Amino acid sequence: MKKIITFFKNSISLIVKGIFIGVANIIPGVSGGTMAVSLGIYDKLISSITNLLKDFKKSIAFLFPLLLGAGLGIVGFSYLIEYLLSHYPLPTALAFIGLIFGGLPVMWKGLRAKQTEAGMCKFRLRIQDIIVFALFLAFAAGLPLMKESTDTMQTLQVNPGNACMLFFGGIIAAATMVVPGVSGSMVMMILGFYYGVLNLITGFFDSLFAFDIKACFVACGLLIPFGVGIIIGIFIIAKLIDYLFEKHGVLTYAAIFGLVAASPFAIIYNTAAYKSVSVPGVCAGLVLFAVLGAVTYFAGREK
């Protein structure tokens, strides 16, 4: 009985964390990978993906509730996020910055653990760690500046060309979704099909709720190749990150810290939160920053 209660408790916890990761992935400038790091489950996420075939039962027990939560977050919050970013961009941006910053203590422990494994008895910054940190900080801070002012594909037509484009776009977007500090939705904006895909998702569920089966099948003509691309991209990048953590753990954490350090700029810039500064907005944002920062801090401590 105790094992069953523990199982359900862990599953509910993973579903909630998955919701946070799903919501993070649909907000330009917010990284689902960073959210996973902040929640203290990033290492286990990568390990479960790379060892899916080797340790199928254990990996599925971890991945299924997490992916279920991510799916709920993406679908359930696609409409809400659009509203919040349109009407309350600054509080929304500060809320997600709080979620990310609340996980910094977990990241710090991970870095110290890798330093111990590498035989570093005392904390010190090597020149290569500083260089890697600075390079990835500059990369993540500069990426939002590449974004087009308008999305070139508000509506995607169902045809073989767009299906192929979304398949390869899914691979690229998924790879960036897994990397902490790099926003998959922001990369989709740079590639020019963020709003097109968002419209496909909301359109699919609008059609589903209206029992318009034909329209659902039409949307699936693009959503399925995009989804397959995402799955392939996640497996490719997870293998790479798993290798980097094993062989170059300290440098990998230095890179992640650089990416995460640039997150506030990316989030504020991409949500245009700097254009709507007001005293009530700042106050509400700071409260959300503190509350949600505490949420990820204690969620990370669970691990």
PDB file of N, CA, C and O in Angstrom, residues 112-147:
ATOM      1  N   ARG A 112      28.870  21.517  -8.292  1.00  0.00           N
ATOM      2  CA  ARG A 112      29.809  21.102  -7.246  1.00  0.00           C
ATOM      3  C   ARG A 112      30.022  19.591  -7.270  1.00  0.00           C
ATOM      4  O   ARG A 112      31.135  19.107  -7.036  1.00  0.00           O
ATOM      5  N   ALA A 113      28.954  18.850  -7.576  1.00  0.00           N
ATOM      6  CA  ALA A 113      29.080  17.390  -7.661  1.00  0.00           C
ATOM      7  C   ALA A 113      30.018  16.994  -8.792  1.00  0.00           C
ATOM      8  O   ALA A 113      30.853  16.092  -8.654  1.00  0.00           O
ATOM      9  N   LYS A 114      29.880  17.658  -9.950  1.00  0.00           N
ATOM     10  CA  LYS A 114      30.749  17.368 -11.088  1.00  0.00           C
ATOM     11  C   LYS A 114      32.196  17.757 -10.799  1.00  0.00           C
ATOM     12  O   LYS A 114      33.129  17.088 -11.240  1.00  0.00           O
ATOM     13  N   GLN A 115      32.385  18.848 -10.038  1.00  0.00           N
ATOM     14  CA  GLN A 115      33.736  19.247  -9.675  1.00  0.00           C
ATOM     15  C   GLN A 115      34.380  18.213  -8.746  1.00  0.00           C
ATOM     16  O   GLN A 115      35.565  17.910  -8.860  1.00  0.00           O
ATOM     17  N   THR A 116      33.573  17.670  -7.839  1.00  0.00           N
ATOM     18  CA  THR A 116      34.068  16.629  -6.936  1.00  0.00           C
ATOM     19  C   THR A 116      34.466  15.387  -7.726  1.00  0.00           C
ATOM     20  O   THR A 116      35.509  14.774  -7.482  1.00  0.00           O
ATOM     21  N   GLU A 117      33.614  15.019  -8.702  1.00  0.00           N
ATOM     22  CA  GLU A 117      33.915  13.863  -9.548  1.00  0.00           C
ATOM     23  C   GLU A 117      35.205  14.075 -10.330  1.00  0.00           C
ATOM     24  O   GLU A 117      35.945  13.131 -10.600  1.00  0.00           O
ATOM     25  N   ALA A 118      35.448  15.342 -10.721  1.00  0.00           N
ATOM     26  CA  ALA A 118      36.643  15.656 -11.507  1.00  0.00           C
ATOM     27  C   ALA A 118      37.878  15.824 -10.622  1.00  0.00           C
ATOM     28  O   ALA A 118      38.957  16.153 -11.120  1.00  0.00           O
ATOM     29  N   GLY A 119      37.728  15.624  -9.303  1.00  0.00           N
ATOM     30  CA  GLY A 119      38.862  15.716  -8.407  1.00  0.00           C
ATOM     31  C   GLY A 119      39.188  17.120  -7.936  1.00  0.00           C
ATOM     32  O   GLY A 119      40.292  17.379  -7.440  1.00  0.00           O
ATOM     33  N   MET A 120      38.241  18.055  -8.083  1.00  0.00           N
ATOM     34  CA  MET A 120      38.462  19.427  -7.608  1.00  0.00           C
ATOM     35  C   MET A 120      37.979  19.516  -6.159  1.00  0.00           C
ATOM     36  O   MET A 120      36.778  19.554  -5.895  1.00  0.00           O
ATOM     37  N   CYS A 121      38.892  19.530  -5.239  1.00  0.00           N
ATOM     38  CA  CYS A 121      38.521  19.546  -3.817  1.00  0.00           C
ATOM     39  C   CYS A 121      37.936  20.893  -3.405  1.00  0.00           C
ATOM     40  O   CYS A 121      37.053  20.974  -2.570  1.00  0.00           O
ATOM     41  N   LYS A 122      38.446  21.971  -3.971  1.00  0.00           N
ATOM     42  CA  LYS A 122      37.964  23.303  -3.654  1.00  0.00           C
ATOM     43  C   LYS A 122      37.316  23.927  -4.870  1.00  0.00           C
ATOM     44  O   LYS A 122      37.721  23.676  -6.007  1.00  0.00           O
ATOM     45  N   PHE A 123      36.313  24.757  -4.596  1.00  0.00           N
ATOM     46  CA  PHE A 123      35.651  25.427  -5.712  1.00  0.00           C
ATOM     47  C   PHE A 123      36.592  26.465  -6.327  1.00  0.00           C
ATOM     48  O   PHE A 123      37.152  27.295  -5.636  1.00  0.00           O
ATOM     49  N   ARG A 124      36.778  26.356  -7.627  1.00  0.00           N
ATOM     50  CA  ARG A 124      37.550  27.360  -8.337  1.00  0.00           C
ATOM     51  C   ARG A 124      37.099  27.389  -9.789  1.00  0.00           C
ATOM     52  O   ARG A 124      36.634  26.385 -10.342  1.00  0.00           O
ATOM     53  N   LEU A 125      37.215  28.542 -10.402  1.00  0.00           N
ATOM     54  CA  LEU A 125      36.850  28.703 -11.793  1.00  0.00           C
ATOM     55  C   LEU A 125      38.087  28.606 -12.671  1.00  0.00           C
ATOM     56  O   LEU A 125      39.016  29.401 -12.536  1.00  0.00           O
ATOM     57  N   ARG A 126      38.122  27.615 -13.525  1.00  0.00           N
ATOM     58  CA  ARG A 126      39.211  27.483 -14.476  1.00  0.00           C
ATOM     59  C   ARG A 126      38.983  28.432 -15.648  1.00  0.00           C
ATOM     60  O   ARG A 126      37.858  28.860 -15.908  1.00  0.00           O
ATOM     61  N   ILE A 127      40.043  28.750 -16.350  1.00  0.00           N
ATOM     62  CA  ILE A 127      39.923  29.682 -17.468  1.00  0.00           C
ATOM     63  C   ILE A 127      38.977  29.135 -18.530  1.00  0.00           C
ATOM     64  O   ILE A 127      38.193  29.876 -19.122  1.00  0.00           O
ATOM     65  N   GLN A 128      39.025  27.816 -18.760  1.00  0.00           N
ATOM     66  CA  GLN A 128      38.133  27.230 -19.772  1.00  0.00           C
ATOM     67  C   GLN A 128      36.665  27.294 -19.340  1.00  0.00           C
ATOM     68  O   GLN A 128      35.779  27.447 -20.181  1.00  0.00           O
ATOM     69  N   ASP A 129      36.407  27.196 -18.025  1.00  0.00           N
ATOM     70  CA  ASP A 129      35.032  27.321 -17.526  1.00  0.00           C
ATOM     71  C   ASP A 129      34.498  28.728 -17.770  1.00  0.00           C
ATOM     72  O   ASP A 129      33.346  28.905 -18.194  1.00  0.00           O
ATOM     73  N   ILE A 130      35.346  29.729 -17.513  1.00  0.00           N
ATOM     74  CA  ILE A 130      34.941  31.126 -17.703  1.00  0.00           C
ATOM     75  C   ILE A 130      34.676  31.411 -19.177  1.00  0.00           C
ATOM     76  O   ILE A 130      33.692  32.071 -19.533  1.00  0.00           O
ATOM     77  N   ILE A 131      35.545  30.891 -20.053  1.00  0.00           N
ATOM     78  CA  ILE A 131      35.382  31.118 -21.498  1.00  0.00           C
ATOM     79  C   ILE A 131      34.084  30.488 -21.999  1.00  0.00           C
ATOM     80  O   ILE A 131      33.314  31.107 -22.738  1.00  0.00           O
ATOM     81  N   VAL A 132      33.842  29.236 -21.588  1.00  0.00           N
ATOM     82  CA  VAL A 132      32.616  28.544 -22.022  1.00  0.00           C
ATOM     83  C   VAL A 132      31.380  29.268 -21.505  1.00  0.00           C
ATOM     84  O   VAL A 132      30.402  29.458 -22.246  1.00  0.00           O
ATOM     85  N   PHE A 133      31.421  29.689 -20.220  1.00  0.00           N
ATOM     86  CA  PHE A 133      30.306  30.445 -19.642  1.00  0.00           C
ATOM     87  C   PHE A 133      30.029  31.706 -20.461  1.00  0.00           C
ATOM     88  O   PHE A 133      28.887  31.996 -20.820  1.00  0.00           O
ATOM     89  N   ALA A 134      31.076  32.470 -20.780  1.00  0.00           N
ATOM     90  CA  ALA A 134      30.919  33.734 -21.504  1.00  0.00           C
ATOM     91  C   ALA A 134      30.397  33.509 -22.924  1.00  0.00           C
ATOM     92  O   ALA A 134      29.528  34.254 -23.407  1.00  0.00           O
ATOM     93  N   LEU A 135      30.894  32.479 -23.595  1.00  0.00           N
ATOM     94  CA  LEU A 135      30.459  32.200 -24.967  1.00  0.00           C
ATOM     95  C   LEU A 135      28.975  31.838 -25.022  1.00  0.00           C
ATOM     96  O   LEU A 135      28.232  32.334 -25.879  1.00  0.00           O
ATOM     97  N   PHE A 136      28.547  30.985 -24.110  1.00  0.00           N
ATOM     98  CA  PHE A 136      27.149  30.562 -24.117  1.00  0.00           C
ATOM     99  C   PHE A 136      26.222  31.670 -23.615  1.00  0.00           C
ATOM    100  O   PHE A 136      25.072  31.760 -24.041  1.00  0.00           O
ATOM    101  N   LEU A 137      26.719  32.504 -22.710  1.00  0.00           N
ATOM    102  CA  LEU A 137      25.954  33.672 -22.276  1.00  0.00           C
ATOM    103  C   LEU A 137      25.718  34.608 -23.457  1.00  0.00           C
ATOM    104  O   LEU A 137      24.591  35.068 -23.690  1.00  0.00           O
ATOM    105  N   ALA A 138      26.775  34.876 -24.234  1.00  0.00           N
ATOM    106  CA  ALA A 138      26.657  35.759 -25.393  1.00  0.00           C
ATOM    107  C   ALA A 138      25.737  35.159 -26.456  1.00  0.00           C
ATOM    108  O   ALA A 138      24.932  35.867 -27.066  1.00  0.00           O
ATOM    109  N   PHE A 139      25.834  33.837 -26.638  1.00  0.00           N
ATOM    110  CA  PHE A 139      24.982  33.175 -27.630  1.00  0.00           C
ATOM    111  C   PHE A 139      23.505  33.289 -27.275  1.00  0.00           C
ATOM    112  O   PHE A 139      22.678  33.684 -28.099  1.00  0.00           O
ATOM    113  N   ALA A 140      23.172  32.960 -26.012  1.00  0.00           N
ATOM    114  CA  ALA A 140      21.768  32.990 -25.585  1.00  0.00           C
ATOM    115  C   ALA A 140      21.222  34.408 -25.547  1.00  0.00           C
ATOM    116  O   ALA A 140      20.043  34.640 -25.824  1.00  0.00           O
ATOM    117  N   ALA A 141      22.084  35.401 -25.209  1.00  0.00           N
ATOM    118  CA  ALA A 141      21.632  36.789 -25.173  1.00  0.00           C
ATOM    119  C   ALA A 141      21.457  37.347 -26.580  1.00  0.00           C
ATOM    120  O   ALA A 141      20.592  38.191 -26.822  1.00  0.00           O
ATOM    121  N   GLY A 142      22.275  36.874 -27.523  1.00  0.00           N
ATOM    122  CA  GLY A 142      22.196  37.384 -28.883  1.00  0.00           C
ATOM    123  C   GLY A 142      21.130  36.725 -29.730  1.00  0.00           C
ATOM    124  O   GLY A 142      20.650  37.305 -30.716  1.00  0.00           O
ATOM    125  N   LEU A 143      20.721  35.514 -29.357  1.00  0.00           N
ATOM    126  CA  LEU A 143      19.744  34.771 -30.154  1.00  0.00           C
ATOM    127  C   LEU A 143      18.422  35.517 -30.345  1.00  0.00           C
ATOM    128  O   LEU A 143      17.879  35.548 -31.451  1.00  0.00           O
ATOM    129  N   PRO A 144      17.867  36.147 -29.286  1.00  0.00           N
ATOM    130  CA  PRO A 144      16.595  36.857 -29.481  1.00  0.00           C
ATOM    131  C   PRO A 144      16.683  38.008 -30.483  1.00  0.00           C
ATOM    132  O   PRO A 144      15.687  38.367 -31.103  1.00  0.00           O
ATOM    133  N   LEU A 145      17.874  38.585 -30.639  1.00  0.00           N
ATOM    134  CA  LEU A 145      18.027  39.714 -31.557  1.00  0.00           C
ATOM    135  C   LEU A 145      17.897  39.288 -33.005  1.00  0.00           C
ATOM    136  O   LEU A 145      17.713  40.124 -33.891  1.00  0.00           O
ATOM    137  N   MET A 146      17.994  37.983 -33.257  1.00  0.00           N
ATOM    138  CA  MET A 146      17.864  37.469 -34.620  1.00  0.00           C
ATOM    139  C   MET A 146      16.409  37.291 -35.027  1.00  0.00           C
ATOM    140  O   MET A 146      16.111  37.030 -36.192  1.00  0.00           O
ATOM    141  N   LYS A 147      15.494  37.399 -34.057  1.00  0.00           N
ATOM    142  CA  LYS A 147      14.074  37.145 -34.323  1.00  0.00           C
ATOM    143  C   LYS A 147      13.502  38.174 -35.271  1.00  0.00           C
ATOM    144  O   LYS A 147      13.745  39.358 -35.153  1.00  0.00           O
TER     145      LYS A 147
END
